[in-house]
Amino acid sequence: MNTAKRNVVLLAICQATLMIGQSLMLTAAPWVGLALTGDKTLATLPIGVQFGVTLLTVMPAAFLMKHIGRRPGFVIGAVFGVIGSILAAYGIWHGQFVLFCLGLGLNGVFNGFGTYYRFAAADAAGPDYRSTAISYVLAGGVVAAFVGPNLANWTADLATAKFSGSYLSLAAVYLIALVALMFVDIPPPTSEERRGRGRPMWEIARQPAFMVAVIAAMFGYGIMSLIMTSTPLTLHDHNYSFGETAFIIQWHLVAMFAPSFVTGRLIKRFGVSKIILLGTIFYVGCVLLNLLSTDFWAVWLALVLLGLGWNFLFVGGTTLLTDTYTPEERAKTQALNDFLVLGVVTATAFSSGPLHYKLGWQALNMSVVPLIVAIVIAVAWLRRTGSTAKTS
């Protein structure tokens, strides 16, 4: 196995640990928040804290790794993940909502570094293997789809305080990332990459391909986050069990990451813009189902469609972004992209609980329709400009 492909496998393992943490959090954190505060509007605050810290981490992480290299940066992030998981478990054990939020915040540092796993694989791959490398790293999330929600469910009652055992087990999962990183072979940044500035950021950002890449990933991720974060609250309101909630989240995650085995090939064959547009069609189907029914299998199918839509939008946006910068511009371009994407995700995570209980489930779903329309308009504009061969 050559170095690029070995790196992809190892980074996929790291991506799996990141997404196990994400899926466990999204499944369990609303229940923990509700139990610790008794306030429904605060139930998703810990998720917002984690996303908020991730947002604050992505840009410093990118520039730090520009100077010290990808692997040392990823190791630093994984250490924060282990510490954060232990602190979250301690907060649950002692009924301390603030400590629980702080623990999830430290996990957010891990996510801030880990968001570059896909870029690390893309940067190490040749142009012909780039979209496939991105897809395969994200495919590590398939493992998370089965492990994360089930880990939360199986370990929920492992200790006296419900879910404290889940976060202790998550610390062990993050240790797996540390071990995998010991075998990743990513060349250190060259002196030119450390010193190089490239074009001004405004010049990079004004490229049509950059703008559409950001819109696809930013709105695509924001829509997914808003609906997915609110779904456990809806299921709780309709008296579904935690096991049923975990089942739905699990298959949502399968739909998010399983297509990654073929998304890269689909982009090569049909063009990135068509894949992004297909993602918006899946989102429309999700919204319609959520408006029509809260029956168990309707919610399940809606979340599957939501996952499929996210995959095509996120992989498509990431692939499109890699055509917009040179090696010297890599750090700042990737950092700005992920800062904008995570900014929207953080806003949706903080607002999903209040929106859910102030406006209702149906109004929350209707609120994402303008964002879906915006993605379609952006792609149509890019195709009209013909600014990149990959939009055919």
Coordinates of C-alpha atoms in Angstrom, one line a residue:
M1 CA 0.0 0.0 0.0
N2 CA 1.5 3.4 -1.0
T3 CA 1.9 6.2 1.4
A4 CA -1.1 8.2 0.2
K5 CA -3.5 5.3 0.5
R6 CA -2.1 4.3 3.9
N7 CA -2.7 7.8 5.1
V8 CA -6.2 7.7 3.8
V9 CA -6.9 4.5 5.8
L10 CA -5.4 5.9 9.0
L11 CA -7.1 9.3 8.6
A12 CA -10.4 7.5 8.0
I13 CA -9.8 5.7 11.4
C14 CA -9.2 9.2 13.0
Q15 CA -12.3 10.5 11.2
A16 CA -14.3 7.6 12.6
T17 CA -13.3 8.5 16.2
L18 CA -14.2 12.1 15.6
M19 CA -17.6 11.1 14.3
I20 CA -18.2 8.6 17.1
G21 CA -17.8 11.5 19.5
Q22 CA -20.1 13.6 17.4
S23 CA -22.8 10.9 17.1
L24 CA -22.6 10.1 20.8
M25 CA -22.9 13.7 21.7
L26 CA -25.8 14.4 19.3
T27 CA -27.7 11.3 20.6
A28 CA -27.0 11.8 24.4
A29 CA -26.2 15.4 25.0
P30 CA -29.8 16.8 24.6
W31 CA -31.0 14.1 27.2
V32 CA -28.1 15.0 29.5
G33 CA -28.7 18.7 29.2
L34 CA -32.4 18.3 29.9
A35 CA -31.7 16.1 32.9
L36 CA -29.1 18.4 34.4
T37 CA -31.1 21.7 34.0
G38 CA -34.7 20.7 33.7
D39 CA -35.0 23.5 31.1
K40 CA -36.0 22.3 27.6
T41 CA -34.6 25.5 26.0
L42 CA -31.1 24.7 27.4
A43 CA -31.1 21.0 26.4
T44 CA -29.0 21.7 23.2
L45 CA -26.7 24.3 24.8
P46 CA -23.9 21.8 25.4
I47 CA -24.0 21.0 21.7
G48 CA -23.8 24.7 20.9
V49 CA -20.8 25.0 23.3
Q50 CA -18.9 22.2 21.5
F51 CA -19.6 23.6 18.1
G52 CA -18.7 27.1 19.3
V53 CA -15.3 26.0 20.6
T54 CA -14.7 24.1 17.4
L55 CA -15.4 27.3 15.5
L56 CA -12.9 29.2 17.6
T57 CA -10.3 26.5 17.1
V58 CA -10.4 25.9 13.3
M59 CA -8.4 29.0 12.3
P60 CA -5.7 28.8 15.0
A61 CA -5.4 25.1 14.3
A62 CA -4.9 25.7 10.6
F63 CA -2.1 28.2 11.1
L64 CA -0.5 26.2 13.9
M65 CA -0.3 23.1 11.6
K66 CA 1.0 25.3 8.8
H67 CA 4.1 25.7 11.0
I68 CA 4.4 22.5 13.0
G69 CA 2.8 20.1 10.6
R70 CA -0.5 18.2 10.4
R71 CA 0.4 15.2 12.6
P72 CA 1.6 17.1 15.7
G73 CA -1.5 19.3 15.4
F74 CA -3.8 16.3 15.2
V75 CA -2.1 14.7 18.3
I76 CA -2.7 17.9 20.3
G77 CA -6.3 17.8 19.3
A78 CA -6.7 14.2 20.3
V79 CA -5.2 14.9 23.8
F80 CA -7.9 17.6 24.3
G81 CA -10.5 15.1 23.3
V82 CA -9.5 12.5 25.9
I83 CA -9.4 15.2 28.7
G84 CA -12.7 16.7 27.6
S85 CA -14.5 13.3 27.6
I86 CA -13.3 12.6 31.1
L87 CA -14.4 16.0 32.3
A88 CA -17.8 15.6 30.7
A89 CA -18.2 12.3 32.6
Y90 CA -17.2 13.9 35.8
G91 CA -19.7 16.7 35.3
I92 CA -22.5 14.3 34.7
W93 CA -21.5 12.2 37.8
H94 CA -21.6 15.3 40.0
G95 CA -24.7 16.9 38.4
Q96 CA -22.7 19.9 37.2
F97 CA -24.1 21.3 34.0
V98 CA -21.2 23.8 33.6
L99 CA -18.6 21.1 33.9
F100 CA -20.4 19.0 31.4
C101 CA -20.4 21.9 29.0
L102 CA -16.7 22.6 29.6
G103 CA -15.9 18.9 28.8
L104 CA -17.8 19.2 25.5
G105 CA -16.0 22.4 24.9
L106 CA -12.6 20.6 25.1
N107 CA -14.0 18.0 22.8
G108 CA -14.7 20.9 20.5
V109 CA -10.9 21.6 20.4
F110 CA -10.4 18.0 19.1
N111 CA -13.0 18.5 16.5
G112 CA -11.4 21.8 15.4
F113 CA -8.2 20.0 14.6
G114 CA -10.0 16.9 13.3
T115 CA -11.9 18.9 10.7
Y116 CA -8.7 19.0 8.7
Y117 CA -8.5 15.2 8.4
R118 CA -10.2 15.3 5.0
F119 CA -7.9 18.1 3.8
A120 CA -4.8 16.2 5.0
A121 CA -5.8 13.3 2.8
A122 CA -6.6 15.6 -0.2
D123 CA -3.4 17.4 0.1
A124 CA -1.4 14.2 0.1
A125 CA -3.2 12.8 -2.9
G126 CA -2.7 13.6 -6.5
P127 CA -5.4 15.5 -8.5
D128 CA -6.9 12.2 -9.9
Y129 CA -7.3 10.7 -6.4
R130 CA -8.3 13.8 -4.5
S131 CA -12.1 13.5 -4.5
T132 CA -11.8 9.8 -3.8
A133 CA -9.4 10.5 -0.8
I134 CA -11.8 13.0 0.6
S135 CA -14.7 10.6 0.3
Y136 CA -12.9 7.6 1.8
V137 CA -11.8 9.6 4.8
L138 CA -15.4 10.8 5.4
A139 CA -16.4 7.1 4.9
G140 CA -14.8 6.5 8.3
G141 CA -18.0 8.0 9.7
V142 CA -19.8 4.7 8.7
V143 CA -18.1 3.1 11.7
A144 CA -19.4 6.0 13.9
A145 CA -22.9 5.4 12.6
F146 CA -23.0 2.0 14.2
V147 CA -20.7 2.6 17.2
G148 CA -21.7 6.1 18.4
P149 CA -25.4 5.8 19.1
N150 CA -25.0 2.2 20.3
L151 CA -22.1 3.2 22.5
A152 CA -24.3 5.8 24.1
N153 CA -27.1 3.3 24.5
W154 CA -25.1 0.4 25.8
T155 CA -23.0 2.4 28.3
A156 CA -25.8 4.8 29.4
D157 CA -26.3 2.9 32.6
L158 CA -22.8 1.7 33.1
A159 CA -22.3 4.0 36.0
T160 CA -24.7 5.3 38.6
A161 CA -25.1 8.7 36.8
K162 CA -26.8 8.0 33.5
F163 CA -24.5 8.6 30.5
S164 CA -21.3 9.3 32.6
G165 CA -20.1 5.8 31.4
S166 CA -20.7 6.8 27.8
Y167 CA -18.3 9.7 28.0
L168 CA -15.7 7.6 29.8
S169 CA -15.9 5.1 27.0
L170 CA -15.5 8.0 24.5
A171 CA -12.1 8.9 26.1
A172 CA -11.0 5.4 25.2
V173 CA -12.2 5.9 21.6
Y174 CA -10.1 9.1 21.3
L175 CA -7.1 7.2 22.4
I176 CA -7.5 5.1 19.3
A177 CA -7.0 8.2 17.2
L178 CA -3.8 8.9 19.1
V179 CA -2.5 5.4 18.2
A180 CA -3.5 5.7 14.6
L181 CA -1.7 9.1 14.3
M182 CA 1.6 7.5 15.3
F183 CA 1.6 5.8 11.9
V184 CA 0.4 8.6 9.7
D185 CA 3.1 9.8 7.3
I186 CA 2.4 13.4 6.4
P187 CA 5.4 15.4 5.2
P188 CA 6.2 18.5 7.3
P189 CA 5.5 21.8 5.8
T190 CA 8.2 23.2 3.5
S191 CA 9.9 26.5 4.2
E192 CA 8.1 27.9 1.2
E193 CA 4.7 26.8 2.6
R194 CA 5.6 28.3 6.1
R195 CA 6.6 31.6 4.6
G196 CA 4.4 31.7 1.6
R197 CA 1.4 34.0 1.5
G198 CA 0.0 33.6 -2.0
R199 CA -2.8 35.8 -3.1
P200 CA -4.7 38.0 -0.7
M201 CA -7.6 36.2 0.9
W202 CA -10.1 38.5 -0.7
E203 CA -8.9 37.6 -4.2
I204 CA -9.3 33.9 -3.4
A205 CA -12.7 34.4 -1.8
R206 CA -14.0 36.3 -4.8
Q207 CA -13.7 33.3 -7.1
P208 CA -17.1 31.9 -8.0
A209 CA -15.9 28.3 -7.2
F210 CA -14.9 29.4 -3.7
M211 CA -18.1 31.1 -3.0
V212 CA -20.2 28.2 -4.2
A213 CA -18.0 25.7 -2.4
V214 CA -18.6 27.6 0.9
I215 CA -22.3 28.1 0.3
A216 CA -22.8 24.3 -0.4
A217 CA -20.9 23.2 2.6
M218 CA -22.0 26.0 5.0
F219 CA -25.8 25.9 4.3
G220 CA -25.7 22.1 3.7
Y221 CA -24.1 21.5 7.1
G222 CA -26.2 24.2 8.8
I223 CA -29.5 22.6 7.6
M224 CA -28.4 19.2 8.7
S225 CA -27.3 20.4 12.1
L226 CA -30.5 22.3 12.8
I227 CA -32.8 19.4 11.9
M228 CA -30.7 16.6 13.4
T229 CA -30.1 18.5 16.7
S230 CA -33.8 19.1 17.1
T231 CA -34.9 15.6 16.1
P232 CA -34.1 14.0 19.6
L233 CA -36.2 16.7 21.2
T234 CA -39.1 15.9 18.8
L235 CA -38.8 12.2 19.6
H236 CA -38.7 12.9 23.3
D237 CA -41.9 15.0 23.0
H238 CA -43.6 12.2 21.2
N239 CA -42.6 9.7 24.0
Y240 CA -40.2 7.6 21.9
S241 CA -37.6 5.8 23.9
F242 CA -33.9 6.6 24.0
G243 CA -33.2 3.3 22.1
E244 CA -35.5 4.4 19.3
T245 CA -33.8 7.8 19.2
A246 CA -30.4 6.1 19.0
F247 CA -31.7 3.9 16.1
I248 CA -32.8 6.9 14.1
I249 CA -29.6 8.8 14.6
Q250 CA -27.6 5.7 13.8
W251 CA -29.2 5.3 10.4
H252 CA -29.0 9.0 9.7
L253 CA -25.2 8.7 10.3
V254 CA -25.1 5.7 7.9
A255 CA -26.7 7.8 5.3
M256 CA -24.3 10.7 5.9
F257 CA -21.2 8.6 5.4
A258 CA -21.9 5.3 3.5
P259 CA -22.3 7.2 0.2
S260 CA -18.7 8.4 0.6
F261 CA -17.5 5.1 -0.9
V262 CA -18.9 6.2 -4.2
T263 CA -19.4 10.0 -4.0
G264 CA -15.9 10.7 -5.3
R265 CA -16.5 8.5 -8.3
L266 CA -19.9 10.1 -8.9
I267 CA -18.3 13.6 -8.9
K268 CA -15.7 12.4 -11.4
R269 CA -18.4 11.0 -13.7
F270 CA -21.2 13.6 -13.4
G271 CA -19.5 16.8 -12.2
V272 CA -19.6 18.4 -8.8
S273 CA -22.5 20.7 -9.4
K274 CA -24.9 17.9 -10.3
I275 CA -23.9 16.1 -7.1
I276 CA -24.6 19.2 -5.0
L277 CA -28.0 19.7 -6.7
L278 CA -28.9 16.1 -6.0
G279 CA -28.1 16.8 -2.3
T280 CA -30.6 19.6 -2.3
I281 CA -33.3 17.3 -3.7
F282 CA -32.7 14.9 -0.8
Y283 CA -33.1 17.9 1.6
V284 CA -36.4 18.8 0.1
G285 CA -37.6 15.2 0.6
C286 CA -36.5 15.4 4.3
V287 CA -38.4 18.6 4.9
L288 CA -41.6 17.3 3.3
L289 CA -41.6 14.2 5.3
N290 CA -41.0 16.1 8.6
L291 CA -43.9 18.4 7.7
L292 CA -46.3 15.5 7.0
S293 CA -45.7 13.1 9.8
T294 CA -43.9 12.4 13.1
D295 CA -44.5 8.7 12.9
F296 CA -41.4 6.7 13.7
W297 CA -40.7 5.4 10.2
A298 CA -41.4 8.8 8.6
V299 CA -38.9 10.5 10.9
W300 CA -36.4 7.7 10.2
L301 CA -36.7 8.1 6.4
A302 CA -36.5 11.9 6.7
L303 CA -33.2 11.6 8.7
V304 CA -31.9 9.2 6.1
L305 CA -32.6 11.7 3.3
L306 CA -31.0 14.4 5.5
G307 CA -27.8 12.3 5.7
L308 CA -27.7 11.6 2.0
G309 CA -28.2 15.3 1.2
W310 CA -25.4 16.3 3.6
N311 CA -22.9 13.9 2.1
F312 CA -23.4 15.1 -1.5
L313 CA -23.3 18.8 -0.4
F314 CA -20.3 18.5 2.0
V315 CA -18.1 16.2 -0.2
G316 CA -19.1 18.3 -3.3
G317 CA -18.3 21.6 -1.5
T318 CA -15.0 20.3 -0.2
T319 CA -13.9 18.9 -3.6
L320 CA -14.8 22.2 -5.2
L321 CA -12.8 24.2 -2.7
T322 CA -9.6 22.2 -3.3
D323 CA -9.5 23.7 -6.8
T324 CA -9.4 27.3 -5.5
Y325 CA -6.0 27.6 -3.8
T326 CA -2.3 26.9 -4.2
P327 CA -0.2 25.1 -1.6
E328 CA 1.0 28.4 -0.1
E329 CA -2.7 29.5 0.2
R330 CA -3.9 26.2 1.7
A331 CA -4.0 27.0 5.4
K332 CA -5.8 30.3 5.2
T333 CA -8.3 29.1 2.5
Q334 CA -9.2 26.0 4.4
A335 CA -9.4 27.9 7.7
L336 CA -11.7 30.5 6.3
N337 CA -13.9 27.8 4.7
D338 CA -14.3 25.8 7.9
F339 CA -14.7 29.0 10.0
L340 CA -17.7 30.0 7.9
V341 CA -19.1 26.5 7.8
L342 CA -18.8 26.0 11.5
G343 CA -20.1 29.5 12.2
V344 CA -23.4 28.5 10.7
V345 CA -23.3 25.1 12.4
T346 CA -22.7 26.7 15.8
A347 CA -25.6 29.2 15.3
T348 CA -27.9 26.3 14.4
A349 CA -26.8 24.2 17.4
F350 CA -27.4 27.1 19.8
S351 CA -30.7 28.0 18.3
S352 CA -32.2 24.6 17.6
G353 CA -33.5 24.1 21.2
P354 CA -35.1 27.5 21.5
L355 CA -36.5 27.4 18.0
H356 CA -37.9 24.0 18.5
Y357 CA -39.9 25.0 21.7
K358 CA -40.7 28.5 20.7
L359 CA -41.8 28.0 17.0
G360 CA -42.4 24.2 16.8
W361 CA -41.1 21.3 14.7
Q362 CA -42.9 22.2 11.5
A363 CA -41.8 25.9 11.6
L364 CA -38.2 24.8 12.2
N365 CA -38.3 22.6 9.1
M366 CA -39.8 25.4 7.0
S367 CA -37.0 27.8 8.1
V368 CA -34.4 25.8 6.1
V369 CA -36.2 26.1 2.8
P370 CA -34.6 29.5 1.9
L371 CA -31.2 28.0 2.5
I372 CA -31.9 25.1 0.1
V373 CA -33.1 27.6 -2.5
A374 CA -29.9 29.7 -2.0
I375 CA -27.7 26.6 -2.7
V376 CA -29.6 25.9 -5.9
I377 CA -29.3 29.5 -7.1
A378 CA -25.5 29.5 -6.3
V379 CA -24.9 26.3 -8.3
A380 CA -26.9 27.6 -11.2
W381 CA -24.8 30.8 -11.2
L382 CA -21.6 28.8 -11.1
R383 CA -22.7 26.7 -14.1
R384 CA -23.6 29.9 -15.9
T385 CA -20.2 31.4 -15.4
G386 CA -18.4 28.2 -16.5
S387 CA -15.5 29.2 -14.3
T388 CA -14.3 25.6 -13.6
A389 CA -14.3 22.4 -15.6
K390 CA -15.6 20.4 -12.6
T391 CA -19.0 22.2 -12.7
S392 CA -20.0 20.5 -15.9

